[in-house]
Amino acid sequence: MLQPLSRWFRRSGTDSAGAETIDRASLPRHIAIIMDGNGRWANRRGLPRVAGHRAGMTQVREVIRACDELGIRYLTLYAFSTENWKRPRPEVEYLMRLPEEFFRTEIDELVARRVQVRFIGDVDRLPDHTRRVVDETLRRTAGGDGMVVCFALNYGGRADILEAVRGLMREAAEGRLSPDAVTEAVFDGYLSTAGIPDPDLVIRTSGERRLSNFLLWQSAYAELWFTDVLWPDFGREGLLEALRDYQRRQRRFGGLK
Ligand code: IPE
Ligand code: IPE
Ligand code: MG
């Protein structure tokens, strides 16, 4: 196990560059990223949009490695929203093939890093071939006791909340739950993110300053970091910049400090 891991570290060479400026004692427990700007990255190079998605995929690997090395416990990546089905069919089809390619090349490293992969979103409505990769990845990484990497695939924050409400109402209808028992903690347990702490830091690349239906309930007190950098250019350096900014902030959660 350790042998291949050290090989990966050596290969990237610059893995620890810049990381010394990060205070390991005040890292976010959970980072969530809206990986945006792939299409514009490709357009600027005269390439088809899908080339941007491909380039973006390699950044996913870099960011997982960097987070693992820093000791981030939870990383959630917004890969496909419930609204992204509106895109032209060839682009949607390409995006639905990317998980196969990604996990085929990355699964061994993820397992070696003891990463546990999770998925949030309505994965039952993905094409069969994508669904199979999801199941296989869950199976292969189920025993991981290291970082949790959560892929938001066919995810929408409102759909997540609605699904939780449906679950609660079913329990109530069967007489197992009274309205007064529905606390925030109980509600959390019905969301797709059950068991995952709220994100401390939400990052969005590409200059857009909106949440686009990402983790609406869970981000109530997240620190938000926006950068003009497009996702395929973000990488480890972008992550470190976001972390340095995060560590200069004072989180008050409505109280005084
Ligand atoms: C983000 O990049 C990837 C997905 C939403 C799947 P975009 O494809 O949204 O790229 P832009 O925003 O058009 O540049
Ligand atoms: C958000 O990006 C979704 C993902 C990154 C997967 P979009 O590109 O879909 O968001 P909008 O349309 O600009 O709000
Ligand atoms: Mg976009």
PDB file of C-alpha atoms and ligand atoms in Angstrom:
ATOM      1  CA  MET A   1       0.000   0.000   0.000  1.00  0.00           C
ATOM      2  CA  LEU A   2       2.660   2.522   1.045  1.00  0.00           C
ATOM      3  CA  GLN A   3       4.902   1.813  -1.889  1.00  0.00           C
ATOM      4  CA  PRO A   4       2.584   3.105  -4.637  1.00  0.00           C
ATOM      5  CA  LEU A   5       1.576   6.064  -2.492  1.00  0.00           C
ATOM      6  CA  SER A   6       5.150   7.290  -2.129  1.00  0.00           C
ATOM      7  CA  ARG A   7       5.564   6.902  -5.870  1.00  0.00           C
ATOM      8  CA  TRP A   8       2.650   9.287  -6.460  1.00  0.00           C
ATOM      9  CA  PHE A   9       4.099  11.823  -4.086  1.00  0.00           C
ATOM     10  CA  ARG A  10       7.467  11.680  -5.814  1.00  0.00           C
ATOM     11  CA  ARG A  11       5.921  11.986  -9.231  1.00  0.00           C
ATOM     12  CA  SER A  12       4.226  15.273  -8.506  1.00  0.00           C
ATOM     13  CA  GLY A  13       7.375  16.651  -6.857  1.00  0.00           C
ATOM     14  CA  THR A  14       5.845  19.978  -5.869  1.00  0.00           C
ATOM     15  CA  ASP A  15       3.222  18.361  -3.657  1.00  0.00           C
ATOM     16  CA  SER A  16       4.190  20.223  -0.518  1.00  0.00           C
ATOM     17  CA  ALA A  17       5.039  23.567  -2.161  1.00  0.00           C
ATOM     18  CA  GLY A  18       3.140  26.409  -0.533  1.00  0.00           C
ATOM     19  CA  ALA A  19       1.515  24.158   2.026  1.00  0.00           C
ATOM     20  CA  GLU A  20       3.831  25.438   4.786  1.00  0.00           C
ATOM     21  CA  THR A  21       1.865  28.704   4.781  1.00  0.00           C
ATOM     22  CA  ILE A  22      -1.270  26.828   5.854  1.00  0.00           C
ATOM     23  CA  ASP A  23      -2.027  26.493   9.555  1.00  0.00           C
ATOM     24  CA  ARG A  24      -2.830  22.817  10.007  1.00  0.00           C
ATOM     25  CA  ALA A  25      -4.560  23.536  13.306  1.00  0.00           C
ATOM     26  CA  SER A  26      -7.348  25.590  11.739  1.00  0.00           C
ATOM     27  CA  LEU A  27      -8.210  23.760   8.575  1.00  0.00           C
ATOM     28  CA  PRO A  28     -11.806  23.534   7.400  1.00  0.00           C
ATOM     29  CA  ARG A  29     -13.179  20.129   8.251  1.00  0.00           C
ATOM     30  CA  HIS A  30     -15.274  20.097   5.095  1.00  0.00           C
ATOM     31  CA  ILE A  31     -14.557  21.875   1.799  1.00  0.00           C
ATOM     32  CA  ALA A  32     -17.219  21.919  -0.909  1.00  0.00           C
ATOM     33  CA  ILE A  33     -16.402  23.042  -4.436  1.00  0.00           C
ATOM     34  CA  ILE A  34     -18.567  24.253  -7.307  1.00  0.00           C
ATOM     35  CA  MET A  35     -16.269  23.294 -10.158  1.00  0.00           C
ATOM     36  CA  ASP A  36     -17.274  25.849 -12.782  1.00  0.00           C
ATOM     37  CA  GLY A  37     -15.792  27.298 -15.957  1.00  0.00           C
ATOM     38  CA  ASN A  38     -14.839  24.226 -17.972  1.00  0.00           C
ATOM     39  CA  GLY A  39     -16.734  25.399 -21.049  1.00  0.00           C
ATOM     40  CA  ARG A  40     -15.169  28.865 -21.015  1.00  0.00           C
ATOM     41  CA  TRP A  41     -11.723  27.365 -20.502  1.00  0.00           C
ATOM     42  CA  ALA A  42     -12.199  25.326 -23.678  1.00  0.00           C
ATOM     43  CA  ASN A  43     -13.763  28.217 -25.644  1.00  0.00           C
ATOM     44  CA  ARG A  44     -10.766  30.413 -24.934  1.00  0.00           C
ATOM     45  CA  ARG A  45      -8.570  27.776 -26.493  1.00  0.00           C
ATOM     46  CA  GLY A  46     -10.790  27.242 -29.508  1.00  0.00           C
ATOM     47  CA  LEU A  47     -11.629  23.755 -28.238  1.00  0.00           C
ATOM     48  CA  PRO A  48     -15.006  22.069 -27.856  1.00  0.00           C
ATOM     49  CA  ARG A  49     -16.623  22.429 -24.415  1.00  0.00           C
ATOM     50  CA  VAL A  50     -16.060  18.766 -23.644  1.00  0.00           C
ATOM     51  CA  ALA A  51     -12.303  19.343 -23.774  1.00  0.00           C
ATOM     52  CA  GLY A  52     -12.823  21.638 -20.812  1.00  0.00           C
ATOM     53  CA  HIS A  53     -14.646  18.914 -18.907  1.00  0.00           C
ATOM     54  CA  ARG A  54     -11.784  16.556 -19.594  1.00  0.00           C
ATOM     55  CA  ALA A  55      -9.209  19.072 -18.383  1.00  0.00           C
ATOM     56  CA  GLY A  56     -11.406  19.690 -15.342  1.00  0.00           C
ATOM     57  CA  MET A  57     -11.330  16.015 -14.509  1.00  0.00           C
ATOM     58  CA  THR A  58      -7.565  16.036 -14.061  1.00  0.00           C
ATOM     59  CA  GLN A  59      -7.968  18.897 -11.597  1.00  0.00           C
ATOM     60  CA  VAL A  60     -10.278  16.743  -9.522  1.00  0.00           C
ATOM     61  CA  ARG A  61      -7.396  14.354  -9.016  1.00  0.00           C
ATOM     62  CA  GLU A  62      -5.012  17.181  -8.068  1.00  0.00           C
ATOM     63  CA  VAL A  63      -7.432  18.686  -5.561  1.00  0.00           C
ATOM     64  CA  ILE A  64      -8.197  15.326  -3.923  1.00  0.00           C
ATOM     65  CA  ARG A  65      -4.457  14.685  -3.544  1.00  0.00           C
ATOM     66  CA  ALA A  66      -3.848  18.133  -2.086  1.00  0.00           C
ATOM     67  CA  CYS A  67      -6.739  17.841   0.391  1.00  0.00           C
ATOM     68  CA  ASP A  68      -5.651  14.389   1.481  1.00  0.00           C
ATOM     69  CA  GLU A  69      -2.102  15.554   2.017  1.00  0.00           C
ATOM     70  CA  LEU A  70      -3.240  18.579   4.032  1.00  0.00           C
ATOM     71  CA  GLY A  71      -5.509  16.479   6.215  1.00  0.00           C
ATOM     72  CA  ILE A  72      -8.910  17.759   5.061  1.00  0.00           C
ATOM     73  CA  ARG A  73     -11.493  15.257   6.308  1.00  0.00           C
ATOM     74  CA  TYR A  74     -14.377  15.888   3.885  1.00  0.00           C
ATOM     75  CA  LEU A  75     -14.375  17.149   0.308  1.00  0.00           C
ATOM     76  CA  THR A  76     -17.578  17.541  -1.716  1.00  0.00           C
ATOM     77  CA  LEU A  77     -17.370  18.179  -5.458  1.00  0.00           C
ATOM     78  CA  TYR A  78     -20.310  19.476  -7.495  1.00  0.00           C
ATOM     79  CA  ALA A  79     -19.989  17.491 -10.703  1.00  0.00           C
ATOM     80  CA  PHE A  80     -23.483  17.601 -12.236  1.00  0.00           C
ATOM     81  CA  SER A  81     -26.547  19.523 -11.101  1.00  0.00           C
ATOM     82  CA  THR A  82     -30.211  18.644 -11.490  1.00  0.00           C
ATOM     83  CA  GLU A  83     -30.333  21.600 -13.905  1.00  0.00           C
ATOM     84  CA  ASN A  84     -27.442  20.416 -16.085  1.00  0.00           C
ATOM     85  CA  TRP A  85     -29.781  18.050 -17.979  1.00  0.00           C
ATOM     86  CA  LYS A  86     -30.863  21.173 -19.891  1.00  0.00           C
ATOM     87  CA  ARG A  87     -27.572  21.126 -21.797  1.00  0.00           C
ATOM     88  CA  PRO A  88     -27.208  19.748 -25.337  1.00  0.00           C
ATOM     89  CA  ARG A  89     -27.452  15.988 -25.339  1.00  0.00           C
ATOM     90  CA  PRO A  90     -23.922  15.262 -26.592  1.00  0.00           C
ATOM     91  CA  GLU A  91     -22.485  17.322 -23.725  1.00  0.00           C
ATOM     92  CA  VAL A  92     -24.671  15.549 -21.160  1.00  0.00           C
ATOM     93  CA  GLU A  93     -23.648  12.191 -22.618  1.00  0.00           C
ATOM     94  CA  TYR A  94     -19.995  13.138 -22.386  1.00  0.00           C
ATOM     95  CA  LEU A  95     -20.396  14.224 -18.774  1.00  0.00           C
ATOM     96  CA  MET A  96     -22.101  10.921 -17.969  1.00  0.00           C
ATOM     97  CA  ARG A  97     -19.083   9.052 -19.378  1.00  0.00           C
ATOM     98  CA  LEU A  98     -16.536  10.981 -17.330  1.00  0.00           C
ATOM     99  CA  PRO A  99     -17.131   9.139 -14.038  1.00  0.00           C
ATOM    100  CA  GLU A 100     -16.224   5.873 -15.801  1.00  0.00           C
ATOM    101  CA  GLU A 101     -12.993   7.326 -17.055  1.00  0.00           C
ATOM    102  CA  PHE A 102     -12.201   9.057 -13.795  1.00  0.00           C
ATOM    103  CA  PHE A 103     -12.734   6.090 -11.528  1.00  0.00           C
ATOM    104  CA  ARG A 104     -11.079   3.659 -13.918  1.00  0.00           C
ATOM    105  CA  THR A 105      -7.845   5.615 -13.688  1.00  0.00           C
ATOM    106  CA  GLU A 106      -8.159   6.804 -10.079  1.00  0.00           C
ATOM    107  CA  ILE A 107      -9.750   3.978  -8.133  1.00  0.00           C
ATOM    108  CA  ASP A 108      -6.486   2.272  -7.147  1.00  0.00           C
ATOM    109  CA  GLU A 109      -4.992   5.483  -5.838  1.00  0.00           C
ATOM    110  CA  LEU A 110      -8.206   6.342  -3.975  1.00  0.00           C
ATOM    111  CA  VAL A 111      -8.232   2.934  -2.318  1.00  0.00           C
ATOM    112  CA  ALA A 112      -4.519   3.235  -1.477  1.00  0.00           C
ATOM    113  CA  ARG A 113      -5.196   6.603   0.126  1.00  0.00           C
ATOM    114  CA  ARG A 114      -8.013   4.940   2.102  1.00  0.00           C
ATOM    115  CA  VAL A 115     -10.493   7.449   0.671  1.00  0.00           C
ATOM    116  CA  GLN A 116     -14.153   6.671   1.155  1.00  0.00           C
ATOM    117  CA  VAL A 117     -16.150   7.864  -1.866  1.00  0.00           C
ATOM    118  CA  ARG A 118     -19.767   8.914  -1.416  1.00  0.00           C
ATOM    119  CA  PHE A 119     -22.326  10.239  -3.859  1.00  0.00           C
ATOM    120  CA  ILE A 120     -25.110  12.715  -3.211  1.00  0.00           C
ATOM    121  CA  GLY A 121     -27.913  13.454  -5.654  1.00  0.00           C
ATOM    122  CA  ASP A 122     -30.385  11.288  -7.475  1.00  0.00           C
ATOM    123  CA  VAL A 123     -28.000   8.646  -8.799  1.00  0.00           C
ATOM    124  CA  ASP A 124     -30.895   6.303  -9.602  1.00  0.00           C
ATOM    125  CA  ARG A 125     -31.750   8.503 -12.560  1.00  0.00           C
ATOM    126  CA  LEU A 126     -28.294   8.346 -14.107  1.00  0.00           C
ATOM    127  CA  PRO A 127     -27.741   6.195 -17.204  1.00  0.00           C
ATOM    128  CA  ASP A 128     -27.072   2.532 -16.362  1.00  0.00           C
ATOM    129  CA  HIS A 129     -23.408   2.696 -17.319  1.00  0.00           C
ATOM    130  CA  THR A 130     -22.822   5.671 -14.992  1.00  0.00           C
ATOM    131  CA  ARG A 131     -24.835   4.045 -12.238  1.00  0.00           C
ATOM    132  CA  ARG A 132     -22.694   0.920 -12.465  1.00  0.00           C
ATOM    133  CA  VAL A 133     -19.528   2.960 -11.900  1.00  0.00           C
ATOM    134  CA  VAL A 134     -21.142   4.634  -8.906  1.00  0.00           C
ATOM    135  CA  ASP A 135     -21.997   1.264  -7.366  1.00  0.00           C
ATOM    136  CA  GLU A 136     -18.585  -0.195  -8.102  1.00  0.00           C
ATOM    137  CA  THR A 137     -16.807   2.840  -6.641  1.00  0.00           C
ATOM    138  CA  LEU A 138     -18.942   2.701  -3.497  1.00  0.00           C
ATOM    139  CA  ARG A 139     -18.146  -0.964  -3.138  1.00  0.00           C
ATOM    140  CA  ARG A 140     -14.395  -0.575  -3.658  1.00  0.00           C
ATOM    141  CA  THR A 141     -14.020   2.366  -1.262  1.00  0.00           C
ATOM    142  CA  ALA A 142     -16.575   1.383   1.401  1.00  0.00           C
ATOM    143  CA  GLY A 143     -13.831   0.315   3.808  1.00  0.00           C
ATOM    144  CA  GLY A 144     -11.904   3.580   3.477  1.00  0.00           C
ATOM    145  CA  ASP A 145     -11.173   5.155   6.847  1.00  0.00           C
ATOM    146  CA  GLY A 146      -9.404   8.226   5.469  1.00  0.00           C
ATOM    147  CA  MET A 147     -10.778  11.301   3.761  1.00  0.00           C
ATOM    148  CA  VAL A 148     -14.393  11.246   2.569  1.00  0.00           C
ATOM    149  CA  VAL A 149     -14.752  12.466  -1.014  1.00  0.00           C
ATOM    150  CA  CYS A 150     -18.338  13.103  -1.914  1.00  0.00           C
ATOM    151  CA  PHE A 151     -19.396  13.573  -5.541  1.00  0.00           C
ATOM    152  CA  ALA A 152     -22.584  15.552  -6.128  1.00  0.00           C
ATOM    153  CA  LEU A 153     -23.991  13.893  -9.219  1.00  0.00           C
ATOM    154  CA  ASN A 154     -27.461  14.853 -10.406  1.00  0.00           C
ATOM    155  CA  TYR A 155     -27.598  16.888  -7.227  1.00  0.00           C
ATOM    156  CA  GLY A 156     -29.865  19.813  -6.380  1.00  0.00           C
ATOM    157  CA  GLY A 157     -30.136  21.464  -2.986  1.00  0.00           C
ATOM    158  CA  ARG A 158     -33.885  21.904  -3.271  1.00  0.00           C
ATOM    159  CA  ALA A 159     -34.404  18.293  -4.354  1.00  0.00           C
ATOM    160  CA  ASP A 160     -32.270  17.239  -1.376  1.00  0.00           C
ATOM    161  CA  ILE A 161     -34.461  19.228   1.027  1.00  0.00           C
ATOM    162  CA  LEU A 162     -37.668  17.972  -0.582  1.00  0.00           C
ATOM    163  CA  GLU A 163     -36.521  14.380  -0.342  1.00  0.00           C
ATOM    164  CA  ALA A 164     -35.810  14.906   3.362  1.00  0.00           C
ATOM    165  CA  VAL A 165     -39.293  16.394   3.835  1.00  0.00           C
ATOM    166  CA  ARG A 166     -40.831  13.378   2.094  1.00  0.00           C
ATOM    167  CA  GLY A 167     -38.905  11.023   4.348  1.00  0.00           C
ATOM    168  CA  LEU A 168     -40.053  12.864   7.453  1.00  0.00           C
ATOM    169  CA  MET A 169     -43.662  12.957   6.283  1.00  0.00           C
ATOM    170  CA  ARG A 170     -43.645   9.227   5.613  1.00  0.00           C
ATOM    171  CA  GLU A 171     -42.411   8.608   9.151  1.00  0.00           C
ATOM    172  CA  ALA A 172     -45.044  10.968  10.528  1.00  0.00           C
ATOM    173  CA  ALA A 173     -47.822   9.365   8.472  1.00  0.00           C
ATOM    174  CA  GLU A 174     -46.902   6.006   9.944  1.00  0.00           C
ATOM    175  CA  GLY A 175     -47.057   7.474  13.429  1.00  0.00           C
ATOM    176  CA  ARG A 176     -43.334   7.115  14.149  1.00  0.00           C
ATOM    177  CA  LEU A 177     -42.513  10.822  14.316  1.00  0.00           C
ATOM    178  CA  SER A 178     -44.231  13.785  15.884  1.00  0.00           C
ATOM    179  CA  PRO A 179     -43.817  17.306  14.434  1.00  0.00           C
ATOM    180  CA  ASP A 180     -42.218  18.528  17.653  1.00  0.00           C
ATOM    181  CA  ALA A 181     -39.463  15.938  17.326  1.00  0.00           C
ATOM    182  CA  VAL A 182     -38.207  17.443  14.051  1.00  0.00           C
ATOM    183  CA  THR A 183     -35.130  19.338  15.180  1.00  0.00           C
ATOM    184  CA  GLU A 184     -32.358  20.571  12.886  1.00  0.00           C
ATOM    185  CA  ALA A 185     -30.309  17.535  13.837  1.00  0.00           C
ATOM    186  CA  VAL A 186     -33.170  15.184  12.939  1.00  0.00           C
ATOM    187  CA  PHE A 187     -33.665  16.992   9.635  1.00  0.00           C
ATOM    188  CA  ASP A 188     -29.932  16.697   8.889  1.00  0.00           C
ATOM    189  CA  GLY A 189     -30.273  12.959   9.198  1.00  0.00           C
ATOM    190  CA  TYR A 190     -32.778  12.846   6.336  1.00  0.00           C
ATOM    191  CA  LEU A 191     -30.589  14.786   3.908  1.00  0.00           C
ATOM    192  CA  SER A 192     -28.302  13.057   1.408  1.00  0.00           C
ATOM    193  CA  THR A 193     -25.368  14.427   3.409  1.00  0.00           C
ATOM    194  CA  ALA A 194     -26.402  12.623   6.614  1.00  0.00           C
ATOM    195  CA  GLY A 195     -23.309  11.958   8.690  1.00  0.00           C
ATOM    196  CA  ILE A 196     -21.214  14.552   6.867  1.00  0.00           C
ATOM    197  CA  PRO A 197     -20.618  17.810   8.763  1.00  0.00           C
ATOM    198  CA  ASP A 198     -21.752  21.065   7.152  1.00  0.00           C
ATOM    199  CA  PRO A 199     -19.202  22.597   4.791  1.00  0.00           C
ATOM    200  CA  ASP A 200     -16.951  25.165   6.448  1.00  0.00           C
ATOM    201  CA  LEU A 201     -15.746  26.516   3.126  1.00  0.00           C
ATOM    202  CA  VAL A 202     -17.581  26.630  -0.210  1.00  0.00           C
ATOM    203  CA  ILE A 203     -15.411  27.475  -3.202  1.00  0.00           C
ATOM    204  CA  ARG A 204     -16.723  28.502  -6.612  1.00  0.00           C
ATOM    205  CA  THR A 205     -14.446  28.995  -9.576  1.00  0.00           C
ATOM    206  CA  SER A 206     -14.966  30.947 -12.837  1.00  0.00           C
ATOM    207  CA  GLY A 207     -16.160  34.290 -11.478  1.00  0.00           C
ATOM    208  CA  GLU A 208     -19.808  33.375 -10.928  1.00  0.00           C
ATOM    209  CA  ARG A 209     -21.053  34.412  -7.524  1.00  0.00           C
ATOM    210  CA  ARG A 210     -23.973  32.152  -6.824  1.00  0.00           C
ATOM    211  CA  LEU A 211     -24.709  28.766  -5.301  1.00  0.00           C
ATOM    212  CA  SER A 212     -26.592  27.307  -8.284  1.00  0.00           C
ATOM    213  CA  ASN A 213     -28.635  24.999  -6.048  1.00  0.00           C
ATOM    214  CA  PHE A 214     -25.646  23.517  -4.205  1.00  0.00           C
ATOM    215  CA  LEU A 215     -25.921  22.403  -0.544  1.00  0.00           C
ATOM    216  CA  LEU A 216     -28.520  25.078   0.272  1.00  0.00           C
ATOM    217  CA  TRP A 217     -29.385  23.880   3.766  1.00  0.00           C
ATOM    218  CA  GLN A 218     -25.891  22.702   4.620  1.00  0.00           C
ATOM    219  CA  SER A 219     -24.119  25.954   3.641  1.00  0.00           C
ATOM    220  CA  ALA A 220     -26.022  28.141   6.116  1.00  0.00           C
ATOM    221  CA  TYR A 221     -22.798  29.215   7.858  1.00  0.00           C
ATOM    222  CA  ALA A 222     -20.190  28.260   5.302  1.00  0.00           C
ATOM    223  CA  GLU A 223     -17.489  30.732   4.386  1.00  0.00           C
ATOM    224  CA  LEU A 224     -17.737  31.496   0.671  1.00  0.00           C
ATOM    225  CA  TRP A 225     -14.702  31.902  -1.576  1.00  0.00           C
ATOM    226  CA  PHE A 226     -15.087  33.022  -5.152  1.00  0.00           C
ATOM    227  CA  THR A 227     -12.309  33.173  -7.682  1.00  0.00           C
ATOM    228  CA  ASP A 228     -12.202  34.207 -11.343  1.00  0.00           C
ATOM    229  CA  VAL A 229      -9.894  31.275 -12.084  1.00  0.00           C
ATOM    230  CA  LEU A 230     -11.598  28.662 -14.265  1.00  0.00           C
ATOM    231  CA  TRP A 231     -11.841  25.150 -12.816  1.00  0.00           C
ATOM    232  CA  PRO A 232      -9.311  23.519 -15.193  1.00  0.00           C
ATOM    233  CA  ASP A 233      -6.729  26.089 -13.995  1.00  0.00           C
ATOM    234  CA  PHE A 234      -7.603  25.918 -10.276  1.00  0.00           C
ATOM    235  CA  GLY A 235      -5.540  23.029  -8.978  1.00  0.00           C
ATOM    236  CA  ARG A 236      -3.498  22.856  -5.845  1.00  0.00           C
ATOM    237  CA  GLU A 237      -2.458  26.509  -5.980  1.00  0.00           C
ATOM    238  CA  GLY A 238      -6.070  27.685  -6.122  1.00  0.00           C
ATOM    239  CA  LEU A 239      -6.916  25.503  -3.166  1.00  0.00           C
ATOM    240  CA  LEU A 240      -4.046  26.876  -1.084  1.00  0.00           C
ATOM    241  CA  GLU A 241      -5.072  30.446  -1.909  1.00  0.00           C
ATOM    242  CA  ALA A 242      -8.639  29.750  -0.786  1.00  0.00           C
ATOM    243  CA  LEU A 243      -7.355  28.158   2.423  1.00  0.00           C
ATOM    244  CA  ARG A 244      -5.088  31.093   3.224  1.00  0.00           C
ATOM    245  CA  ASP A 245      -8.058  33.438   2.856  1.00  0.00           C
ATOM    246  CA  TYR A 246     -10.285  31.156   4.931  1.00  0.00           C
ATOM    247  CA  GLN A 247      -7.745  31.175   7.723  1.00  0.00           C
ATOM    248  CA  ARG A 248      -7.801  34.983   7.908  1.00  0.00           C
ATOM    249  CA  ARG A 249     -11.550  35.014   8.521  1.00  0.00           C
ATOM    250  CA  GLN A 250     -13.346  35.205  11.816  1.00  0.00           C
ATOM    251  CA  ARG A 251     -16.335  32.904  12.074  1.00  0.00           C
ATOM    252  CA  ARG A 252     -18.920  34.105  14.528  1.00  0.00           C
ATOM    253  CA  PHE A 253     -22.043  32.022  13.837  1.00  0.00           C
ATOM    254  CA  GLY A 254     -24.156  34.934  14.955  1.00  0.00           C
ATOM    255  CA  GLY A 255     -22.406  35.350  18.283  1.00  0.00           C
ATOM    256  CA  LEU A 256     -19.677  37.692  19.469  1.00  0.00           C
ATOM    257  CA  LYS A 257     -15.984  36.926  19.457  1.00  0.00           C
TER     258      LYS A 257
HETATM  259  C1  IPE B   1     -18.677  23.264 -14.978  1.00  0.00           C
HETATM  260  O1  IPE B   1     -18.267  23.913 -16.122  1.00  0.00           O
HETATM  261  C2  IPE B   1     -18.995  21.798 -15.215  1.00  0.00           C
HETATM  262  C3  IPE B   1     -20.414  21.476 -15.144  1.00  0.00           C
HETATM  263  C4  IPE B   1     -21.370  22.296 -14.837  1.00  0.00           C
HETATM  264  C5  IPE B   1     -20.789  20.112 -15.453  1.00  0.00           C
HETATM  265  P1  IPE B   1     -19.307  24.511 -17.161  1.00  0.00           P
HETATM  266  O2  IPE B   1     -19.599  23.484 -18.187  1.00  0.00           O
HETATM  267  O3  IPE B   1     -20.486  25.072 -16.466  1.00  0.00           O
HETATM  268  O4  IPE B   1     -18.443  25.677 -17.812  1.00  0.00           O
HETATM  269  P2  IPE B   1     -18.940  27.137 -18.170  1.00  0.00           P
HETATM  270  O5  IPE B   1     -19.563  27.716 -16.948  1.00  0.00           O
HETATM  271  O6  IPE B   1     -19.910  26.998 -19.288  1.00  0.00           O
HETATM  272  O7  IPE B   1     -17.686  27.851 -18.573  1.00  0.00           O
HETATM  273  C1  IPE B   2     -22.986  24.646 -11.357  1.00  0.00           C
HETATM  274  O1  IPE B   2     -22.475  25.169 -12.529  1.00  0.00           O
HETATM  275  C2  IPE B   2     -23.052  23.156 -11.426  1.00  0.00           C
HETATM  276  C3  IPE B   2     -21.776  22.454 -11.415  1.00  0.00           C
HETATM  277  C4  IPE B   2     -20.593  23.007 -11.305  1.00  0.00           C
HETATM  278  C5  IPE B   2     -21.860  21.028 -11.534  1.00  0.00           C
HETATM  279  P1  IPE B   2     -23.423  25.675 -13.714  1.00  0.00           P
HETATM  280  O2  IPE B   2     -22.509  26.170 -14.779  1.00  0.00           O
HETATM  281  O3  IPE B   2     -24.379  24.622 -14.078  1.00  0.00           O
HETATM  282  O4  IPE B   2     -24.215  26.874 -13.026  1.00  0.00           O
HETATM  283  P2  IPE B   2     -24.956  28.132 -13.638  1.00  0.00           P
HETATM  284  O5  IPE B   2     -25.851  27.645 -14.726  1.00  0.00           O
HETATM  285  O6  IPE B   2     -23.892  29.036 -14.169  1.00  0.00           O
HETATM  286  O7  IPE B   2     -25.669  28.740 -12.485  1.00  0.00           O
HETATM  287 MG    MG B   3     -20.933  26.854 -15.689  1.00  0.00          MG
END
